[in-house]
Short mmCIF file of C-alpha atoms in Angstrom, two decimals:
data_model
loop_
_atom_site.label_atom_id
_atom_site.label_comp_id
_atom_site.label_asym_id
_atom_site.label_seq_id
_atom_site.Cartn_x
_atom_site.Cartn_y
_atom_site.Cartn_z
CA MET D 1 0.00 0.00 0.00
CA PHE D 2 1.40 3.40 -1.04
CA HIS D 3 0.22 6.72 0.41
CA ASN D 4 1.30 10.37 0.37
CA ASP D 5 0.30 12.09 3.63
CA TYR D 6 -0.63 15.75 3.71
CA ILE D 7 1.26 18.08 6.04
CA VAL D 8 -1.93 18.71 8.02
CA ALA D 9 -3.53 15.41 9.00
CA GLY D 10 -7.22 15.09 8.21
CA GLY D 11 -9.80 12.37 7.72
CA GLU D 12 -7.76 10.80 4.92
CA TYR D 13 -4.87 10.19 7.32
CA HIS D 14 -7.08 8.08 9.59
CA SER D 15 -8.98 6.38 6.76
CA VAL D 16 -5.82 5.02 5.13
CA ARG D 17 -4.49 3.68 8.41
CA GLU D 18 -7.83 2.10 9.34
CA GLU D 19 -7.78 0.32 5.97
CA PHE D 20 -4.23 -0.93 6.44
CA ASP D 21 -4.92 -2.02 10.03
CA GLY D 22 -7.99 -3.90 8.84
CA LEU D 23 -5.91 -5.91 6.38
CA GLN D 24 -3.45 -6.85 9.11
CA ARG D 25 -6.24 -7.84 11.49
CA ALA D 26 -7.69 -10.04 8.74
CA GLY D 27 -4.36 -11.86 8.40
CA VAL D 28 -3.33 -10.30 5.11
CA GLU D 29 0.42 -9.82 4.72
CA ALA D 30 0.67 -6.13 3.86
CA ARG D 31 3.15 -3.27 3.84
CA LEU D 32 2.47 0.47 4.04
CA LEU D 33 4.94 2.77 2.29
CA LEU D 34 4.45 6.41 3.22
CA SER D 35 5.67 9.69 1.81
CA ASP D 36 4.85 13.30 2.65
CA ASN D 37 5.33 16.83 1.34
CA GLU D 38 7.79 18.05 3.95
CA GLY D 39 10.79 17.98 1.60
CA LEU D 40 8.95 19.88 -1.08
CA GLN D 41 8.14 22.80 1.20
CA SER D 42 11.76 23.87 1.56
CA ALA D 43 12.95 23.00 -1.96
CA SER D 44 13.39 25.58 -4.70
CA ALA D 45 10.84 25.71 -7.50
CA ARG D 46 13.32 24.07 -9.86
CA LYS D 47 14.10 21.22 -7.47
CA GLN D 48 10.40 20.70 -6.82
CA ALA D 49 9.73 20.41 -10.56
CA VAL D 50 12.56 17.93 -11.10
CA LYS D 51 11.51 15.80 -8.12
CA LEU D 52 7.84 15.68 -9.09
CA LEU D 53 8.15 15.25 -12.85
CA THR D 54 10.90 12.63 -12.84
CA GLY D 55 9.88 10.90 -9.61
CA ARG D 56 13.34 9.36 -9.58
CA GLU D 57 13.76 8.97 -5.82
CA GLU D 58 10.31 7.55 -5.23
CA TYR D 59 10.59 5.33 -8.30
CA GLU D 60 13.76 3.69 -6.97
CA ARG D 61 12.24 3.36 -3.50
CA CYS D 62 8.99 1.84 -4.77
CA LYS D 63 10.72 -0.41 -7.28
CA ALA D 64 12.95 -1.84 -4.53
CA GLU D 65 9.97 -2.36 -2.20
CA ILE D 66 7.97 -4.18 -4.88
CA ALA D 67 10.95 -6.44 -5.69
CA ARG D 68 11.54 -7.18 -2.01
CA PHE D 69 7.93 -7.81 -0.98
CA ARG D 70 6.67 -9.34 -4.27
CA PRO D 71 3.00 -8.45 -3.71
CA ASP D 72 0.05 -9.98 -5.53
CA VAL D 73 -1.56 -6.54 -5.83
CA LEU D 74 -0.59 -2.93 -5.17
CA HIS D 75 -2.97 -0.58 -3.41
CA LEU D 76 -2.37 3.03 -4.36
CA GLN D 77 -3.91 5.59 -2.02
CA ASN D 78 -3.28 9.33 -2.37
CA LEU D 79 -0.21 9.68 -4.60
CA PHE D 80 -0.17 13.43 -5.22
CA PRO D 81 2.25 15.05 -5.39
CA SER D 82 5.36 13.17 -4.28
CA LEU D 83 4.44 9.60 -5.20
CA SER D 84 2.46 10.08 -8.40
CA VAL D 85 5.11 9.61 -11.07
CA GLY D 86 7.48 7.30 -9.19
CA VAL D 87 4.88 4.80 -7.94
CA LEU D 88 2.99 4.59 -11.23
CA ARG D 89 6.18 4.07 -13.20
CA ALA D 90 7.36 1.34 -10.83
CA ALA D 91 3.91 -0.27 -10.90
CA ALA D 92 3.79 -0.29 -14.70
CA GLU D 93 7.26 -1.81 -15.02
CA SER D 94 6.59 -4.46 -12.39
CA GLY D 95 3.46 -5.72 -14.11
CA VAL D 96 1.80 -6.14 -10.70
CA PRO D 97 -1.96 -5.37 -10.81
CA TRP D 98 -3.03 -2.31 -8.87
CA VAL D 99 -6.07 -0.82 -7.21
CA ARG D 100 -6.24 2.94 -6.66
CA SER D 101 -8.41 4.67 -4.06
CA LEU D 102 -9.67 8.07 -5.17
CA ARG D 103 -10.22 10.22 -2.10
CA ASN D 104 -10.86 13.53 -3.87
CA TYR D 105 -11.47 14.88 -7.39
CA ARG D 106 -7.83 15.48 -8.36
CA LEU D 107 -8.07 13.44 -11.57
CA ARG D 108 -10.40 16.12 -12.85
CA CYS D 109 -9.62 19.28 -10.86
CA LEU D 110 -6.25 20.85 -10.01
CA ALA D 111 -7.65 21.99 -6.66
CA ALA D 112 -9.18 18.51 -6.14
CA THR D 113 -12.40 20.11 -4.83
CA LEU D 114 -14.38 21.08 -7.97
CA ARG D 115 -14.65 24.55 -6.43
CA TYR D 116 -13.38 27.98 -7.48
CA ASP D 117 -13.86 31.33 -5.77
CA GLY D 118 -16.53 29.97 -3.45
CA GLU D 119 -18.62 28.38 -6.20
CA ASP D 120 -18.96 24.96 -7.83
CA CYS D 121 -16.70 24.67 -10.87
CA ARG D 122 -16.75 22.22 -13.77
CA VAL D 123 -14.68 24.28 -16.23
CA CYS D 124 -11.84 21.76 -16.51
CA HIS D 125 -12.75 18.37 -17.95
CA SER D 126 -9.52 16.82 -16.67
CA ALA D 127 -6.66 17.81 -14.40
CA ALA D 128 -4.34 16.67 -17.19
CA THR D 129 -5.80 19.28 -19.57
CA GLY D 130 -6.85 21.91 -17.05
CA ILE D 131 -5.38 25.03 -18.66
CA PRO D 132 -8.09 27.25 -17.10
CA GLY D 133 -6.90 26.01 -13.71
CA ILE D 134 -3.44 27.39 -14.42
CA ALA D 135 -4.80 30.81 -15.40
CA ARG D 136 -6.86 30.89 -12.22
CA GLY D 137 -4.08 29.57 -9.97
CA CYS D 138 -6.38 26.84 -8.67
CA TYR D 139 -3.62 24.83 -6.97
CA ARG D 140 -2.35 26.69 -3.90
CA GLY D 141 -3.42 30.02 -5.40
CA SER D 142 -0.40 30.01 -7.70
CA ARG D 143 -0.19 29.82 -11.49
CA ALA D 144 3.29 28.31 -11.31
CA ALA D 145 2.21 25.68 -8.78
CA SER D 146 -0.90 24.97 -10.86
CA ALA D 147 1.22 24.46 -13.97
CA GLY D 148 3.33 22.00 -12.00
CA ALA D 149 0.23 20.18 -10.78
CA LEU D 150 -1.07 19.89 -14.34
CA ALA D 151 2.27 18.48 -15.51
CA VAL D 152 2.18 15.85 -12.76
CA ASN D 153 -1.36 14.91 -13.75
CA VAL D 154 -0.34 14.54 -17.40
CA ARG D 155 2.36 12.06 -16.38
CA ASP D 156 -0.08 10.38 -13.98
CA ALA D 157 -2.64 9.79 -16.74
CA SER D 158 -0.02 8.49 -19.17
CA LEU D 159 1.59 6.10 -16.69
CA SER D 160 -1.76 4.83 -15.39
CA ARG D 161 -2.71 3.62 -18.87
CA ARG D 162 0.43 1.49 -19.05
CA SER D 163 -0.89 -0.95 -16.42
CA ALA D 164 -3.20 -3.54 -17.95
CA LYS D 165 -4.63 -4.89 -14.69
CA ARG D 166 -5.98 -1.97 -12.72
CA ALA D 167 -9.10 -0.75 -10.98
CA TYR D 168 -10.31 2.26 -9.03
CA ILE D 169 -12.12 2.58 -5.71
CA VAL D 170 -14.36 5.55 -4.97
CA LEU D 171 -15.76 6.30 -1.52
CA SER D 172 -19.37 6.93 -2.58
CA HIS D 173 -21.66 6.54 -5.55
CA ALA D 174 -21.79 10.34 -5.74
CA MET D 175 -18.11 10.45 -6.74
CA LYS D 176 -18.75 8.59 -9.98
CA LYS D 177 -20.59 11.32 -11.86
CA PRO D 178 -18.02 14.15 -11.73
CA LEU D 179 -15.23 11.64 -12.50
CA LYS D 180 -17.14 9.86 -15.26
CA ALA D 181 -14.86 10.99 -18.09
CA GLN D 182 -11.69 10.06 -16.19
CA LEU D 183 -13.02 6.59 -15.33
CA VAL D 184 -14.65 5.62 -18.64
CA GLY D 185 -13.72 2.07 -19.52
CA GLU D 186 -12.18 1.46 -16.08
CA ARG D 187 -13.27 -1.00 -13.42
CA VAL D 188 -14.68 1.08 -10.58
CA PHE D 189 -15.71 -0.19 -7.15
CA VAL D 190 -17.54 1.71 -4.41
CA LYS D 191 -16.19 1.10 -0.91
CA PRO D 192 -16.70 3.56 1.95
CA ASN D 193 -14.15 4.28 4.64
CA ILE D 194 -13.75 2.16 7.76
CA VAL D 195 -14.44 3.82 11.11
CA THR D 196 -13.73 2.48 14.58
CA ILE D 197 -16.88 1.15 16.23
CA PRO D 198 -16.68 1.67 20.02
CA GLU D 199 -17.74 -1.03 22.42
CA PRO D 200 -21.37 -0.80 23.60
CA GLU D 201 -21.86 1.70 26.42
CA ALA D 202 -22.07 0.35 29.95
CA ALA D 203 -24.17 3.41 30.81
CA PRO D 204 -25.72 6.19 28.70
CA THR D 205 -23.29 8.97 27.78
CA PRO D 206 -24.20 12.27 29.47
CA LEU D 207 -25.23 14.73 26.79
CA ARG D 208 -23.56 18.12 27.03
CA TYR D 209 -24.33 19.72 23.65
CA ASP D 210 -27.31 19.99 21.35
CA ALA D 211 -25.11 20.14 18.27
CA VAL D 212 -21.42 19.92 17.47
CA PHE D 213 -19.39 20.88 14.39
CA VAL D 214 -16.12 19.07 13.65
CA GLY D 215 -13.93 20.64 10.99
CA ARG D 216 -11.91 23.64 9.95
CA ALA D 217 -13.40 27.13 9.98
CA VAL D 218 -13.51 27.45 6.20
CA ALA D 219 -16.40 28.32 3.93
CA GLU D 220 -16.30 24.95 2.15
CA LYS D 221 -17.12 23.16 5.41
CA GLY D 222 -20.19 25.33 5.96
CA ILE D 223 -19.00 26.97 9.16
CA GLU D 224 -21.21 30.01 8.59
CA THR D 225 -24.30 27.78 8.47
CA VAL D 226 -23.28 26.36 11.85
CA LEU D 227 -22.80 29.79 13.38
CA GLU D 228 -26.01 31.18 11.91
CA THR D 229 -27.93 28.16 13.21
CA ALA D 230 -26.55 28.90 16.68
CA ARG D 231 -27.52 32.58 16.40
CA ARG D 232 -31.11 31.64 15.57
CA ALA D 233 -31.29 29.11 18.41
CA PRO D 234 -29.66 30.99 21.32
CA GLU D 235 -31.35 28.72 23.86
CA LEU D 236 -29.32 25.70 22.61
CA ARG D 237 -25.73 24.75 23.28
CA PHE D 238 -23.25 24.20 20.43
CA ALA D 239 -19.59 23.18 20.22
CA ALA D 240 -16.98 23.55 17.51
CA VAL D 241 -14.04 21.12 17.27
CA GLY D 242 -11.10 21.80 15.00
CA THR D 243 -11.42 25.56 15.01
CA GLU D 244 -10.98 28.53 17.29
CA ARG D 245 -13.12 31.63 17.65
CA GLY D 246 -10.46 33.74 15.97
CA ASP D 247 -10.27 31.43 12.95
CA TRP D 248 -13.47 32.82 11.46
CA ASN D 249 -13.85 36.50 10.61
CA GLY D 250 -17.45 36.53 9.47
CA ALA D 251 -19.21 39.83 9.78
CA ALA D 252 -21.73 38.59 12.35
CA GLY D 253 -19.06 37.30 14.72
CA TRP D 254 -19.00 34.19 16.87
CA PRO D 255 -22.18 33.42 18.88
CA GLU D 256 -21.82 33.12 22.63
CA ASN D 257 -23.62 29.75 22.68
CA VAL D 258 -20.92 28.09 20.55
CA GLU D 259 -18.09 26.70 22.69
CA SER D 260 -14.81 26.62 20.80
CA LEU D 261 -12.88 23.46 21.72
CA GLY D 262 -9.98 24.01 19.31
CA VAL D 263 -8.03 21.31 17.51
CA LEU D 264 -8.33 17.92 19.22
CA PRO D 265 -6.84 14.50 18.44
CA GLN D 266 -9.25 12.39 16.44
CA PRO D 267 -10.26 10.09 19.35
CA ALA D 268 -11.00 13.12 21.53
CA ALA D 269 -13.09 14.70 18.75
CA VAL D 270 -15.15 11.51 18.52
CA GLU D 271 -15.64 11.59 22.30
CA VAL D 272 -17.07 15.11 22.00
CA MET D 273 -19.49 13.87 19.31
CA ALA D 274 -20.67 11.21 21.75
CA THR D 275 -21.75 13.97 24.17
CA SER D 276 -23.88 15.75 21.57
CA ARG D 277 -27.36 15.03 20.32
CA THR D 278 -26.49 15.95 16.74
CA LEU D 279 -23.50 16.55 14.48
CA LEU D 280 -23.74 19.33 11.90
CA VAL D 281 -22.06 18.67 8.52
CA PRO D 282 -23.28 21.52 6.29
CA SER D 283 -20.48 21.24 3.72
CA VAL D 284 -21.01 23.35 0.62
CA TRP D 285 -18.58 21.31 -1.46
CA ALA D 286 -19.27 17.76 -2.62
CA GLU D 287 -17.57 15.76 0.12
CA PRO D 288 -16.37 12.47 -1.43
CA PHE D 289 -17.44 10.64 1.74
CA GLY D 290 -17.78 12.62 4.97
CA ARG D 291 -15.93 10.62 7.60
CA VAL D 292 -17.20 12.68 10.55
CA ALA D 293 -20.80 11.73 9.72
CA ALA D 294 -19.94 8.02 9.92
CA GLU D 295 -17.98 8.58 13.13
CA ALA D 296 -20.97 10.39 14.63
CA LEU D 297 -23.19 7.40 13.90
CA SER D 298 -20.67 5.12 15.62
CA VAL D 299 -21.14 6.97 18.94
CA GLY D 300 -24.85 7.64 18.62
CA ALA D 301 -24.80 11.28 17.53
CA ILE D 302 -27.36 12.06 14.82
CA PRO D 303 -25.65 13.43 11.67
CA LEU D 304 -27.45 16.32 10.00
CA VAL D 305 -25.76 16.62 6.62
CA ALA D 306 -25.84 18.76 3.50
CA ASP D 307 -27.35 17.49 0.29
CA ARG D 308 -23.94 17.31 -1.38
CA GLY D 309 -21.48 14.62 -2.45
CA GLY D 310 -21.33 11.39 -0.44
CA LEU D 311 -22.84 12.80 2.76
CA PRO D 312 -26.46 11.83 1.96
CA GLU D 313 -25.39 8.23 1.39
CA ILE D 314 -24.26 8.07 5.03
CA ALA D 315 -27.13 9.91 6.75
CA GLN D 316 -29.86 8.21 4.70
CA LEU D 317 -28.82 4.88 6.16
CA LEU D 318 -30.46 6.17 9.34
CA ALA D 319 -33.20 8.48 7.98
CA ALA D 320 -33.80 10.40 4.76
CA ASP D 321 -34.85 13.61 6.51
CA LEU D 322 -31.39 14.03 8.04
CA VAL D 323 -30.26 15.40 4.65
CA LEU D 324 -30.76 19.18 4.54
CA PRO D 325 -30.27 21.88 1.89
CA HIS D 326 -26.74 23.24 2.00
CA ASP D 327 -27.79 26.78 1.12
CA VAL D 328 -30.78 27.38 3.45
CA VAL D 329 -30.30 27.84 7.21
CA HIS D 330 -33.89 27.46 8.50
CA PRO D 331 -34.07 23.64 8.10
CA TRP D 332 -30.87 23.28 10.14
CA VAL D 333 -32.35 25.33 12.97
CA SER D 334 -35.55 23.29 12.91
CA ALA D 335 -33.68 19.96 12.87
CA VAL D 336 -31.42 20.86 15.80
CA ARG D 337 -34.40 22.08 17.83
CA HIS D 338 -36.32 18.91 16.98
CA PHE D 339 -33.65 16.64 18.44
CA ALA D 340 -32.97 19.01 21.35
CA SER D 341 -36.63 18.79 22.41
CA MET D 342 -36.99 15.05 21.81
CA ALA D 343 -38.10 12.90 24.73
CA PRO D 344 -35.22 10.95 26.30
CA GLN D 345 -36.66 7.55 25.43
CA GLU D 346 -37.13 8.47 21.78
CA LEU D 347 -33.66 10.01 21.54
CA THR D 348 -32.16 6.87 23.05
CA ALA D 349 -33.86 4.81 20.34
CA TRP D 350 -32.36 7.09 17.67
CA ARG D 351 -28.91 6.82 19.20
CA THR D 352 -29.13 3.04 19.40
CA ALA D 353 -30.21 2.88 15.75
CA ALA D 354 -27.31 5.16 14.75
CA ARG D 355 -24.77 2.84 16.35
CA ARG D 356 -26.35 -0.16 14.66
CA VAL D 357 -26.15 1.56 11.26
CA ALA D 358 -22.48 2.34 11.80
CA SER D 359 -21.70 -1.21 12.86
CA GLU D 360 -23.49 -2.68 9.85
CA ASN D 361 -21.98 -0.35 7.26
CA PHE D 362 -18.59 0.99 8.42
CA ALA D 363 -17.03 -1.64 10.70
CA TRP D 364 -13.60 -2.97 9.77
CA ARG D 365 -14.52 -6.60 9.13
CA PRO D 366 -17.13 -6.31 6.33
CA LEU D 367 -15.30 -3.47 4.59
CA THR D 368 -11.97 -5.29 4.81
CA ASP D 369 -13.59 -8.37 3.31
CA ARG D 370 -14.93 -6.19 0.51
CA LEU D 371 -11.47 -4.76 -0.10
CA ILE D 372 -9.90 -8.23 -0.19
CA ASN D 373 -12.52 -9.33 -2.73
CA ILE D 374 -11.62 -6.33 -4.90
CA TYR D 375 -7.96 -7.34 -4.73
CA ARG D 376 -8.89 -10.88 -5.79
CA GLU D 377 -11.01 -9.72 -8.69
CA VAL D 378 -8.30 -7.41 -10.04
CA SER D 379 -5.33 -9.73 -9.48
CA GLY D 380 -6.96 -13.07 -10.19
CA VAL D 381 -5.30 -14.46 -7.05
CA ASP D 382 -7.53 -16.32 -4.55
#
């Protein structure tokens, strides 16, 4: 398994490791080869370009690892930017079948989000031909960096086609449509992320909050919807994990009934979710999956999610009316108040059902079995 970590760890960091741990728990002999972007940050523009476009160092590293381990199948996770060229070149030369998990929209969009200037964007049909993305500086707000990203994607597309036995994994059915052109003629499997399912509670968790938000204070995550919901429901108690009051400079300010808990380790963030009636996920971009919504289910918090990307596929497993419009605040206020005023017995039934849904759909064993079956289908090895 090959993966390029981001400098700031997010849901992808935990999802990749949960997947790898699941394979080991299932008795699969596996290796995880990691890279990161630390070295690129301090390198000159010229050195960055040479490193990314030739991929020489990572190619030699990956080639040696493949020869040493002799795997039946390669699992490629996030490769951009450091691993893209090197891993794909080594994979093509080895002839080993590979499966690639797509955790964002980078095959189509230089920014990987299908967003530009606060709006949905479908201007570029491919990240390997995304000239408009260069003009707009879509990658890191820089035309030069965007040109480099496009060049890496050109090499990525070319090298990917050199492997005869290959397949792609997407995290939700919603991911298929915007990536349709990039995946035409390819084998594509849908497999959601694994989340840790806590042991059943010995006693009910004391509820401290009516709603919690877990994420960065950025427009794409819908932070303003969270804050406006709190303003309109001053009698309720909210919490924000992953952000500080000073991180958001919206004109209306930060409501007094929103407690800012700052950045917490992932297990601690999940513990906060367990003390809340609901989790708010009002993302305005098309989340490929929405890990926090699945984690909320695992501890009995009710996920209220935006009608975007893969989020509805998670919340609808519990109830269809948990999916709310991403661009209208009133339904979010009504939903939070509904669960805040719910009788204890009824809320307990909801929380029990949420945990059951998580266990049935996101536990390590069934999803690891699904992944192993994908490996078998692509490699032909039983």
